CSV table of N, CA and C in Angstrom, one decimal:
chain,number,residue,atom,x,y,z
A,137,MET,N,143.9,23.2,-159.1
A,137,MET,CA,145.2,23.2,-158.3
A,137,MET,C,146.2,22.4,-159.2
A,138,HIS,N,147.4,23.0,-159.2
A,138,HIS,CA,148.5,22.4,-160.0
A,138,HIS,C,149.1,21.2,-159.3
A,139,ARG,N,149.6,20.3,-160.0
A,139,ARG,CA,150.1,19.0,-159.5
A,139,ARG,C,151.2,19.2,-158.4
A,140,ASP,N,152.0,20.2,-158.5
A,140,ASP,CA,153.0,20.5,-157.5
A,140,ASP,C,152.4,21.0,-156.2
A,141,GLU,N,151.3,21.8,-156.4
A,141,GLU,CA,150.6,22.3,-155.2
A,141,GLU,C,149.9,21.1,-154.5
A,142,ILE,N,149.4,20.2,-155.3
A,142,ILE,CA,148.7,19.0,-154.7
A,142,ILE,C,149.8,18.2,-153.9
A,143,ALA,N,150.9,18.0,-154.5
A,143,ALA,CA,152.0,17.2,-153.9
A,143,ALA,C,152.4,17.9,-152.6
A,144,ASP,N,152.5,19.2,-152.6
A,144,ASP,CA,152.9,19.9,-151.4
A,144,ASP,C,151.8,19.8,-150.3
A,145,LEU,N,150.5,19.8,-150.8
A,145,LEU,CA,149.4,19.7,-149.8
A,145,LEU,C,149.4,18.3,-149.2
A,146,LEU,N,149.7,17.3,-150.0
A,146,LEU,CA,149.8,15.9,-149.5
A,146,LEU,C,150.9,15.8,-148.5
A,147,GLU,N,152.1,16.4,-148.8
A,147,GLU,CA,153.2,16.4,-147.9
A,147,GLU,C,152.8,17.1,-146.5
A,148,GLU,N,152.2,18.2,-146.6
A,148,GLU,CA,151.8,19.0,-145.4
A,148,GLU,C,150.9,18.2,-144.5
A,149,LYS,N,149.8,17.7,-145.2
A,149,LYS,CA,148.7,17.0,-144.4
A,149,LYS,C,149.2,15.7,-143.8
A,150,TYR,N,150.0,14.9,-144.5
A,150,TYR,CA,150.5,13.7,-143.9
A,150,TYR,C,151.6,13.9,-142.9
A,151,HIS,N,152.4,15.0,-143.1
A,151,HIS,CA,153.5,15.3,-142.1
A,151,HIS,C,152.8,15.6,-140.8
A,152,VAL,N,151.8,16.5,-140.8
A,152,VAL,CA,151.1,16.9,-139.6
A,152,VAL,C,150.5,15.7,-138.9
A,153,LEU,N,149.8,14.9,-139.7
A,153,LEU,CA,149.2,13.7,-139.1
A,153,LEU,C,150.2,12.7,-138.5
A,154,LEU,N,151.2,12.4,-139.2
A,154,LEU,CA,152.2,11.4,-138.8
A,154,LEU,C,153.0,11.9,-137.6
A,155,ASP,N,153.3,13.2,-137.6
A,155,ASP,CA,154.0,13.8,-136.4
A,155,ASP,C,153.2,13.7,-135.2
A,156,TRP,N,151.9,14.0,-135.3
A,156,TRP,CA,151.0,14.0,-134.2
A,156,TRP,C,150.8,12.5,-133.7
A,157,LEU,N,150.7,11.6,-134.6
A,157,LEU,CA,150.5,10.2,-134.2
A,157,LEU,C,151.8,9.6,-133.5
A,158,GLU,N,152.9,10.0,-133.9
A,158,GLU,CA,154.2,9.6,-133.3
A,158,GLU,C,154.4,10.1,-131.9
A,159,HIS,N,153.8,11.2,-131.6
A,159,HIS,CA,154.0,11.8,-130.2
A,159,HIS,C,152.8,11.4,-129.3
A,160,GLN,N,151.9,10.6,-129.7
A,160,GLN,CA,150.8,10.2,-128.8
A,160,GLN,C,151.2,9.0,-128.0
A,161,ASP,N,150.6,8.8,-126.8
A,161,ASP,CA,150.9,7.7,-125.9
A,161,ASP,C,150.5,6.4,-126.6
A,162,ASP,N,151.2,5.4,-126.3
A,162,ASP,CA,151.0,4.1,-127.0
A,162,ASP,C,149.6,3.5,-126.6
A,163,GLU,N,149.1,3.8,-125.4
A,163,GLU,CA,147.8,3.2,-125.0
A,163,GLU,C,146.7,3.7,-125.8
A,164,LYS,N,146.8,4.9,-126.4
A,164,LYS,CA,145.8,5.4,-127.3
A,164,LYS,C,145.7,4.7,-128.6
A,165,TRP,N,146.8,4.0,-129.0
A,165,TRP,CA,146.9,3.3,-130.2
A,165,TRP,C,145.9,2.2,-130.3
A,166,MET,N,145.7,1.6,-129.1
A,166,MET,CA,144.8,0.4,-129.1
A,166,MET,C,143.4,0.6,-128.5
A,167,SER,N,143.2,1.7,-127.8
A,167,SER,CA,141.9,2.0,-127.3
A,167,SER,C,141.5,3.4,-127.6
A,168,GLY,N,140.2,3.5,-127.9
A,168,GLY,CA,139.7,4.8,-128.3
A,168,GLY,C,138.4,5.1,-127.7
A,169,PRO,N,137.8,6.3,-128.0
A,169,PRO,CA,136.5,6.6,-127.4
A,169,PRO,C,135.5,5.6,-127.9
A,170,LYS,N,134.4,5.5,-127.1
A,170,LYS,CA,133.3,4.6,-127.5
A,170,LYS,C,132.8,4.8,-128.8
A,171,ASN,N,132.6,3.8,-129.6
A,171,ASN,CA,132.1,3.8,-131.0
A,171,ASN,C,132.9,4.7,-131.9
A,172,LYS,N,134.2,4.8,-131.6
A,172,LYS,CA,135.1,5.5,-132.5
A,172,LYS,C,136.3,4.6,-132.8
A,173,TRP,N,136.9,4.8,-133.9
A,173,TRP,CA,138.2,4.1,-134.2
A,173,TRP,C,139.3,4.5,-133.3
A,174,THR,N,140.2,3.6,-133.0
A,174,THR,CA,141.4,3.9,-132.2
A,174,THR,C,142.4,4.7,-133.2
A,175,GLU,N,143.4,5.2,-132.6
A,175,GLU,CA,144.5,5.8,-133.4
A,175,GLU,C,145.0,4.8,-134.4
A,176,GLY,N,145.2,3.6,-133.9
A,176,GLY,CA,145.8,2.5,-134.8
A,176,GLY,C,144.8,2.2,-136.0
A,177,GLN,N,143.6,2.2,-135.7
A,177,GLN,CA,142.6,1.9,-136.8
A,177,GLN,C,142.6,3.1,-137.8
A,178,GLN,N,142.7,4.3,-137.3
A,178,GLN,CA,142.7,5.5,-138.2
A,178,GLN,C,143.9,5.4,-139.1
A,179,ALA,N,145.1,5.1,-138.5
A,179,ALA,CA,146.3,5.0,-139.3
A,179,ALA,C,146.2,3.9,-140.3
A,180,LEU,N,145.7,2.7,-139.9
A,180,LEU,CA,145.6,1.6,-140.7
A,180,LEU,C,144.6,1.9,-141.9
A,181,HIS,N,143.5,2.5,-141.6
A,181,HIS,CA,142.6,2.9,-142.6
A,181,HIS,C,143.2,3.8,-143.7
A,182,LEU,N,144.0,4.8,-143.2
A,182,LEU,CA,144.7,5.7,-144.2
A,182,LEU,C,145.7,4.9,-145.0
A,183,LEU,N,146.4,4.0,-144.4
A,183,LEU,CA,147.3,3.2,-145.2
A,183,LEU,C,146.6,2.3,-146.2
A,184,LYS,N,145.5,1.8,-145.8
A,184,LYS,CA,144.7,0.9,-146.7
A,184,LYS,C,144.1,1.7,-147.8
A,185,SER,N,143.9,3.0,-147.6
A,185,SER,CA,143.3,3.8,-148.7
A,185,SER,C,144.4,4.4,-149.7
A,186,ILE,N,145.6,4.6,-149.2
A,186,ILE,CA,146.6,5.2,-150.0
A,186,ILE,C,147.4,4.2,-150.8
A,187,LYS,N,147.6,3.0,-150.2
A,187,LYS,CA,148.4,2.0,-150.9
A,187,LYS,C,147.8,1.5,-152.2
A,188,PRO,N,146.5,1.2,-152.3
A,188,PRO,CA,146.0,0.8,-153.6
A,188,PRO,C,146.1,1.9,-154.6
A,189,LEU,N,146.0,3.2,-154.2
A,189,LEU,CA,146.1,4.3,-155.1
A,189,LEU,C,147.5,4.3,-155.7
A,190,ASN,N,148.5,4.2,-154.9
A,190,ASN,CA,149.9,4.1,-155.4
A,190,ASN,C,150.1,2.9,-156.4
A,191,ASP,N,149.5,1.8,-156.0
A,191,ASP,CA,149.6,0.6,-156.9
A,191,ASP,C,148.9,0.9,-158.3
A,192,VAL,N,147.8,1.5,-158.3
A,192,VAL,CA,147.1,1.8,-159.5
A,192,VAL,C,147.8,2.8,-160.3
A,193,LEU,N,148.4,3.8,-159.7
A,193,LEU,CA,149.1,4.9,-160.4
A,193,LEU,C,150.4,4.3,-161.0
A,194,SER,N,150.8,3.1,-160.6
A,194,SER,CA,152.0,2.5,-161.2
A,194,SER,C,151.7,1.7,-162.5
A,195,MET,N,150.4,1.6,-162.7
A,195,MET,CA,150.0,0.8,-163.9
A,195,MET,C,150.1,1.7,-165.2
A,196,PRO,N,150.2,1.0,-166.3
A,196,PRO,CA,150.3,1.8,-167.6
A,196,PRO,C,149.0,2.6,-167.8
A,197,ARG,N,149.1,3.7,-168.3
A,197,ARG,CA,147.9,4.6,-168.4
A,197,ARG,C,146.8,4.1,-169.3
A,198,PHE,N,147.2,3.3,-170.3
A,198,PHE,CA,146.2,2.8,-171.2
A,198,PHE,C,145.2,1.9,-170.5
A,199,MET,N,145.6,1.3,-169.4
A,199,MET,CA,144.8,0.4,-168.6
A,199,MET,C,143.6,1.2,-168.0
A,200,PHE,N,143.9,2.4,-167.6
A,200,PHE,CA,142.8,3.3,-167.1
A,200,PHE,C,141.7,3.5,-168.1
A,201,LYS,N,142.2,3.9,-169.3
A,201,LYS,CA,141.2,4.2,-170.4
A,201,LYS,C,140.4,3.0,-170.8
A,202,TYR,N,141.1,1.9,-170.8
A,202,TYR,CA,140.5,0.6,-171.2
A,202,TYR,C,139.4,0.1,-170.2
A,203,THR,N,139.8,0.2,-168.9
A,203,THR,CA,138.9,-0.4,-167.9
A,203,THR,C,137.9,0.6,-167.3
A,204,LEU,N,138.3,1.9,-167.2
A,204,LEU,CA,137.4,2.9,-166.6
A,204,LEU,C,136.9,4.0,-167.5
A,205,GLY,N,137.5,4.1,-168.6
A,205,GLY,CA,137.0,5.2,-169.5
A,205,GLY,C,137.8,6.5,-169.2
A,206,THR,N,137.3,7.6,-169.8
A,206,THR,CA,137.9,8.9,-169.5
A,206,THR,C,136.8,9.8,-169.0
A,207,ALA,N,137.3,11.0,-168.6
A,207,ALA,CA,136.4,12.0,-168.0
A,207,ALA,C,135.5,12.6,-169.1
A,208,ASN,N,134.4,13.1,-168.6
A,208,ASN,CA,133.4,13.8,-169.5
A,208,ASN,C,133.1,15.2,-169.0
A,209,ARG,N,134.0,15.7,-168.1
A,209,ARG,CA,133.8,17.0,-167.5
A,209,ARG,C,135.1,17.6,-167.1
A,210,GLU,N,135.1,18.8,-166.7
A,210,GLU,CA,136.3,19.5,-166.3
A,210,GLU,C,136.6,19.2,-164.8
A,211,PRO,N,137.8,19.3,-164.4
A,211,PRO,CA,138.2,19.0,-163.0
A,211,PRO,C,137.6,20.0,-162.0
A,212,ARG,N,137.2,19.6,-160.8
A,212,ARG,CA,136.7,20.5,-159.8
A,212,ARG,C,137.8,21.0,-158.9
A,213,GLU,N,137.5,22.0,-158.2
A,213,GLU,CA,138.5,22.6,-157.3
A,213,GLU,C,138.4,21.8,-156.0
A,214,TYR,N,139.4,22.1,-155.2
A,214,TYR,CA,139.6,21.4,-153.9
A,214,TYR,C,138.3,21.5,-153.0
A,215,ASP,N,137.8,22.8,-152.8
A,215,ASP,CA,136.7,23.0,-152.0
A,215,ASP,C,135.4,22.3,-152.5
A,216,ALA,N,135.2,22.2,-153.8
A,216,ALA,CA,134.1,21.4,-154.3
A,216,ALA,C,134.2,19.9,-154.0
A,217,ILE,N,135.4,19.4,-154.1
A,217,ILE,CA,135.6,18.0,-153.8
A,217,ILE,C,135.3,17.7,-152.4
A,218,VAL,N,135.8,18.6,-151.5
A,218,VAL,CA,135.6,18.4,-150.1
A,218,VAL,C,134.2,18.4,-149.7
A,219,SER,N,133.4,19.4,-150.2
A,219,SER,CA,132.0,19.5,-149.9
A,219,SER,C,131.2,18.4,-150.4
A,220,ASP,N,131.5,17.9,-151.7
A,220,ASP,CA,130.9,16.8,-152.2
A,220,ASP,C,131.1,15.5,-151.4
A,221,TYR,N,132.4,15.3,-151.0
A,221,TYR,CA,132.7,14.2,-150.2
A,221,TYR,C,132.0,14.2,-148.9
A,222,LEU,N,132.0,15.3,-148.2
A,222,LEU,CA,131.4,15.4,-146.9
A,222,LEU,C,129.9,15.1,-147.0
A,223,GLU,N,129.3,15.6,-148.0
A,223,GLU,CA,127.8,15.4,-148.3
A,223,GLU,C,127.6,13.9,-148.5
A,224,LYS,N,128.3,13.3,-149.4
A,224,LYS,CA,128.2,11.9,-149.7
A,224,LYS,C,128.5,11.0,-148.5
A,225,LEU,N,129.5,11.4,-147.7
A,225,LEU,CA,129.9,10.7,-146.5
A,225,LEU,C,128.7,10.6,-145.5
A,226,GLU,N,128.0,11.7,-145.3
A,226,GLU,CA,126.9,11.7,-144.4
A,226,GLU,C,125.8,10.7,-144.9
A,227,ASN,N,125.5,10.7,-146.2
A,227,ASN,CA,124.6,9.7,-146.7
A,227,ASN,C,125.1,8.3,-146.5
A,228,TYR,N,126.4,8.1,-146.7
A,228,TYR,CA,127.0,6.8,-146.6
A,228,TYR,C,126.9,6.3,-145.1
A,229,LYS,N,127.1,7.2,-144.2
A,229,LYS,CA,127.1,6.8,-142.8
A,229,LYS,C,125.7,6.3,-142.4
A,230,LYS,N,124.7,6.9,-143.0
A,230,LYS,CA,123.3,6.5,-142.7
A,230,LYS,C,123.0,5.1,-143.2
A,231,THR,N,123.8,4.6,-144.2
A,231,THR,CA,123.6,3.2,-144.7
A,231,THR,C,124.8,2.4,-144.3
A,232,THR,N,125.2,2.5,-143.1
A,232,THR,CA,126.4,1.8,-142.6
A,232,THR,C,126.3,0.3,-142.8
A,233,THR,N,127.3,-0.4,-143.2
A,233,THR,CA,127.4,-1.8,-143.3
A,233,THR,C,128.4,-2.3,-142.3
A,234,LYS,N,128.3,-3.6,-141.9
A,234,LYS,CA,129.1,-4.1,-140.9
A,234,LYS,C,130.6,-4.1,-141.4
A,235,SER,N,130.8,-4.3,-142.6
A,235,SER,CA,132.2,-4.4,-143.1
A,235,SER,C,132.9,-3.0,-143.0
A,236,ARG,N,132.1,-1.9,-143.1
A,236,ARG,CA,132.8,-0.6,-143.0
A,236,ARG,C,133.3,-0.4,-141.6
A,237,LYS,N,132.5,-0.8,-140.6
A,237,LYS,CA,132.9,-0.6,-139.2
A,237,LYS,C,133.9,-1.6,-138.7
A,238,LYS,N,134.0,-2.7,-139.3
A,238,LYS,CA,134.9,-3.8,-138.8
A,238,LYS,C,136.3,-3.6,-139.4
A,239,LEU,N,137.1,-3.0,-138.5
A,239,LEU,CA,138.5,-2.8,-138.9
A,239,LEU,C,139.3,-3.3,-137.7
A,240,ASN,N,140.2,-4.3,-137.9
A,240,ASN,CA,141.0,-4.8,-136.8
A,240,ASN,C,141.8,-3.7,-136.1
A,241,VAL,N,141.9,-3.8,-134.8
A,241,VAL,CA,142.7,-2.9,-134.0
A,241,VAL,C,144.2,-3.4,-134.1
A,242,PRO,N,145.1,-2.6,-134.7
A,242,PRO,CA,146.5,-3.0,-134.8
A,242,PRO,C,147.1,-3.0,-133.4
A,243,LYS,N,148.0,-4.0,-133.3
A,243,LYS,CA,148.7,-4.1,-132.0
A,243,LYS,C,149.8,-3.0,-131.9
A,244,ILE,N,150.2,-2.7,-130.6
A,244,ILE,CA,151.1,-1.7,-130.4
A,244,ILE,C,152.5,-2.0,-131.1
A,245,GLN,N,152.8,-3.3,-131.2
A,245,GLN,CA,154.0,-3.7,-131.9
A,245,GLN,C,154.0,-3.3,-133.3
A,246,ASP,N,152.8,-3.1,-133.9
A,246,ASP,CA,152.7,-2.7,-135.3
A,246,ASP,C,152.7,-1.2,-135.6
A,247,LYS,N,152.7,-0.5,-134.5
A,247,LYS,CA,152.6,1.0,-134.6
A,247,LYS,C,153.7,1.5,-135.5
A,248,ARG,N,155.0,1.2,-135.2
A,248,ARG,CA,156.1,1.7,-135.9
A,248,ARG,C,156.0,1.3,-137.4
A,249,TYR,N,155.7,0.1,-137.6
A,249,TYR,CA,155.6,-0.4,-139.0
A,249,TYR,C,154.5,0.3,-139.8
A,250,ILE,N,153.3,0.5,-139.2
A,250,ILE,CA,152.2,1.2,-139.9
A,250,ILE,C,152.5,2.6,-140.2
A,251,LEU,N,153.1,3.3,-139.2
A,251,LEU,CA,153.4,4.7,-139.4
A,251,LEU,C,154.5,4.9,-140.4
A,252,THR,N,155.5,4.0,-140.4
A,252,THR,CA,156.6,4.0,-141.4
A,252,THR,C,156.0,3.8,-142.8
A,253,ARG,N,155.2,2.7,-142.9
A,253,ARG,CA,154.6,2.4,-144.2
A,253,ARG,C,153.7,3.6,-144.7
A,254,LEU,N,152.9,4.2,-143.8
A,254,LEU,CA,152.1,5.3,-144.2
A,254,LEU,C,153.0,6.5,-144.7
A,255,GLN,N,154.1,6.7,-144.0
A,255,GLN,CA,155.0,7.8,-144.5
A,255,GLN,C,155.6,7.5,-145.8
A,256,VAL,N,156.0,6.2,-146.0
A,256,VAL,CA,156.6,5.8,-147.3
A,256,VAL,C,155.5,5.9,-148.4
A,257,GLU,N,154.3,5.5,-148.2
A,257,GLU,CA,153.3,5.5,-149.2
A,257,GLU,C,152.9,7.0,-149.5
A,258,SER,N,152.9,7.8,-148.5
A,258,SER,CA,152.6,9.3,-148.8
A,258,SER,C,153.7,9.9,-149.6
A,259,LYS,N,154.9,9.6,-149.4
A,259,LYS,CA,156.1,10.1,-150.2
A,259,LYS,C,156.0,9.6,-151.6
A,260,LYS,N,155.6,8.3,-151.8
A,260,LYS,CA,155.4,7.7,-153.1
A,260,LYS,C,154.3,8.5,-153.9
A,261,LEU,N,153.2,8.8,-153.2
A,261,LEU,CA,152.1,9.5,-153.8
A,261,LEU,C,152.5,10.9,-154.2
A,262,GLN,N,153.3,11.5,-153.4
A,262,GLN,CA,153.8,12.9,-153.7
A,262,GLN,C,154.7,12.8,-155.0
A,263,TYR,N,155.6,11.8,-155.0
A,263,TYR,CA,156.4,11.7,-156.2
A,263,TYR,C,155.6,11.4,-157.4
A,264,LYS,N,154.7,10.5,-157.4
A,264,LYS,CA,153.8,10.2,-158.5
A,264,LYS,C,153.0,11.4,-159.0
A,265,THR,N,152.5,12.1,-158.0
A,265,THR,CA,151.7,13.3,-158.3
A,265,THR,C,152.6,14.3,-159.1
A,266,ARG,N,153.8,14.5,-158.8
A,266,ARG,CA,154.7,15.4,-159.5
A,266,ARG,C,155.0,15.0,-160.9
A,267,ARG,N,155.0,13.6,-161.1
A,267,ARG,CA,155.4,13.1,-162.4
A,267,ARG,C,154.3,12.8,-163.4
A,268,ILE,N,153.1,12.7,-163.0
A,268,ILE,CA,152.0,12.5,-163.9
A,268,ILE,C,151.7,13.7,-164.7
A,269,SER,N,151.3,13.5,-166.0
A,269,SER,CA,151.1,14.7,-166.8
A,269,SER,C,149.7,15.3,-166.5
A,270,ASP,N,149.6,16.6,-166.8
A,270,ASP,CA,148.3,17.3,-166.6
A,270,ASP,C,147.2,16.7,-167.4
A,271,LYS,N,147.6,16.2,-168.6
A,271,LYS,CA,146.5,15.6,-169.5
A,271,LYS,C,146.0,14.4,-168.8
A,272,ASN,N,146.8,13.5,-168.2
A,272,ASN,CA,146.3,12.3,-167.5
A,272,ASN,C,145.6,12.7,-166.2
A,273,LEU,N,146.1,13.7,-165.5
A,273,LEU,CA,145.4,14.1,-164.3
A,273,LEU,C,143.9,14.5,-164.6
A,274,ASP,N,143.7,15.1,-165.8
A,274,ASP,CA,142.4,15.7,-166.1
A,274,ASP,C,141.5,14.9,-167.0
A,275,THR,N,142.0,13.7,-167.5
A,275,THR,CA,141.2,12.9,-168.4
A,275,THR,C,141.0,11.5,-167.8
A,276,LEU,N,141.9,11.0,-167.0
A,276,LEU,CA,141.7,9.6,-166.5
A,276,LEU,C,141.0,9.6,-165.2
A,277,VAL,N,140.1,8.6,-165.0
A,277,VAL,CA,139.3,8.5,-163.8
A,277,VAL,C,139.6,7.3,-163.0
A,278,LEU,N,139.3,7.3,-161.8
A,278,LEU,CA,139.5,6.2,-160.8
A,278,LEU,C,138.2,6.1,-160.0
A,279,PRO,N,137.9,4.9,-159.6
A,279,PRO,CA,136.7,4.7,-158.8
A,279,PRO,C,137.0,5.0,-157.3
A,280,HIS,N,136.1,5.8,-156.7
A,280,HIS,CA,136.2,6.1,-155.3
A,280,HIS,C,135.0,5.4,-154.7
A,281,PRO,N,135.2,4.7,-153.5
A,281,PRO,CA,134.1,3.9,-152.9
A,281,PRO,C,132.8,4.7,-152.5
A,282,ILE,N,133.0,6.0,-152.3
A,282,ILE,CA,131.8,6.8,-151.9
A,282,ILE,C,131.4,7.8,-153.0
A,283,MET,N,132.4,8.4,-153.7
A,283,MET,CA,132.1,9.4,-154.7
A,283,MET,C,131.9,8.9,-156.1
A,284,GLY,N,132.2,7.6,-156.3
A,284,GLY,CA,132.1,7.1,-157.7
A,284,GLY,C,133.3,7.4,-158.5
A,285,LYS,N,133.2,7.5,-159.8
A,285,LYS,CA,134.4,7.8,-160.6
A,285,LYS,C,134.8,9.3,-160.5
A,286,ILE,N,136.0,9.5,-160.2
A,286,ILE,CA,136.5,10.9,-160.1
A,286,ILE,C,137.9,11.0,-160.8
A,287,LEU,N,138.2,12.2,-161.3
A,287,LEU,CA,139.5,12.4,-162.0
A,287,LEU,C,140.6,12.1,-161.1
A,288,ILE,N,141.8,11.7,-161.6
A,288,ILE,CA,142.9,11.4,-160.8
A,288,ILE,C,143.3,12.7,-160.0
A,289,ARG,N,143.3,13.9,-160.7
A,289,ARG,CA,143.6,15.1,-160.0
A,289,ARG,C,142.7,15.2,-158.7
A,290,GLU,N,141.4,14.9,-158.9
A,290,GLU,CA,140.5,15.1,-157.8
A,290,GLU,C,140.8,14.0,-156.7
A,291,MET,N,141.2,12.8,-157.1
A,291,MET,CA,141.5,11.8,-156.2
A,291,MET,C,142.7,12.2,-155.3
A,292,LEU,N,143.7,12.8,-155.9
A,292,LEU,CA,144.9,13.2,-155.2
A,292,LEU,C,144.5,14.3,-154.2
A,293,MET,N,143.7,15.3,-154.6
A,293,MET,CA,143.3,16.3,-153.7
A,293,MET,C,142.4,15.7,-152.6
A,294,TRP,N,141.6,14.7,-152.9
A,294,TRP,CA,140.8,14.1,-151.9
A,294,TRP,C,141.7,13.4,-150.8
A,295,CYS,N,142.8,12.8,-151.3
A,295,CYS,CA,143.7,12.1,-150.4
A,295,CYS,C,144.3,13.0,-149.4
A,296,ALA,N,144.6,14.3,-149.8
A,296,ALA,CA,145.1,15.3,-148.9
A,296,ALA,C,144.1,15.6,-147.9
A,297,PHE,N,142.8,15.8,-148.3
A,297,PHE,CA,141.8,16.1,-147.4
A,297,PHE,C,141.5,14.9,-146.5
A,298,HIS,N,141.6,13.7,-147.0
A,298,HIS,CA,141.3,12.5,-146.2
A,298,HIS,C,142.2,12.5,-145.0
A,299,ALA,N,143.5,12.8,-145.2
A,299,ALA,CA,144.5,12.8,-144.1
A,299,ALA,C,144.1,13.9,-143.1
A,300,GLU,N,143.7,15.0,-143.6
A,300,GLU,CA,143.3,16.1,-142.7
A,300,GLU,C,142.0,15.8,-141.9
A,301,TYR,N,141.1,15.2,-142.6
A,301,TYR,CA,139.8,14.8,-142.0
A,301,TYR,C,140.1,13.8,-140.8
A,302,HIS,N,140.9,12.8,-141.0
A,302,HIS,CA,141.2,11.9,-139.9
A,302,HIS,C,142.0,12.5,-138.8
A,303,PHE,N,142.9,13.4,-139.2
A,303,PHE,CA,143.7,14.1,-138.2
A,303,PHE,C,142.7,14.9,-137.3
A,304,LYS,N,141.8,15.6,-137.8
A,304,LYS,CA,140.8,16.4,-137.0
A,304,LYS,C,140.0,15.5,-136.1
A,305,GLN,N,139.6,14.3,-136.7
A,305,GLN,CA,138.9,13.4,-135.8
A,305,GLN,C,139.7,13.0,-134.6
A,306,LEU,N,141.0,12.7,-134.9
A,306,LEU,CA,141.9,12.2,-133.8
A,306,LEU,C,142.0,13.4,-132.8
A,307,GLN,N,142.2,14.6,-133.2
A,307,GLN,CA,142.4,15.7,-132.3
A,307,GLN,C,141.2,15.9,-131.4
A,308,GLU,N,140.0,15.8,-132.0
A,308,GLU,CA,138.8,16.0,-131.3
A,308,GLU,C,138.5,14.8,-130.3
A,309,SER,N,138.9,13.6,-130.7
A,309,SER,CA,138.6,12.4,-129.8
A,309,SER,C,139.7,12.2,-128.8
A,310,TYR,N,140.9,12.7,-129.0
A,310,TYR,CA,141.9,12.4,-128.0
A,310,TYR,C,142.4,13.7,-127.4
């Protein structure tokens, strides 16, 4: 997938998610179905996953090579990344740790701030996606908490899927 296509996909997935969250009742922000994250927790989780990625992508590229090395394989397509993630996520859920489930419920007063920050961070990620070279997308790797080291191109495609994944969870639960 070309970097402009990835940026467009990120824009589409985050726009749909943010639009849906903005039009939900405020009471759903703080309370959710039993043993499921609230809307606020879902939004906060997405913000906490995209913000560090933006921070890392602002670093000089030599830092990636020095600390993480480079890729030893070709980039995978979107569908392969999604299926690999879903498979590894199932295994990860079976070995749940307390820290994974413990995510504070954001207050209703924080809703506007979190949604605005999520929108800003998604726009930053789109911008950075359009600006990074194809060589760096396909040779530099980043650590993913479940999938291990993956190419930057794959990480960006995963981010788009991640927004879609949580949006589908929200739709099903609410």
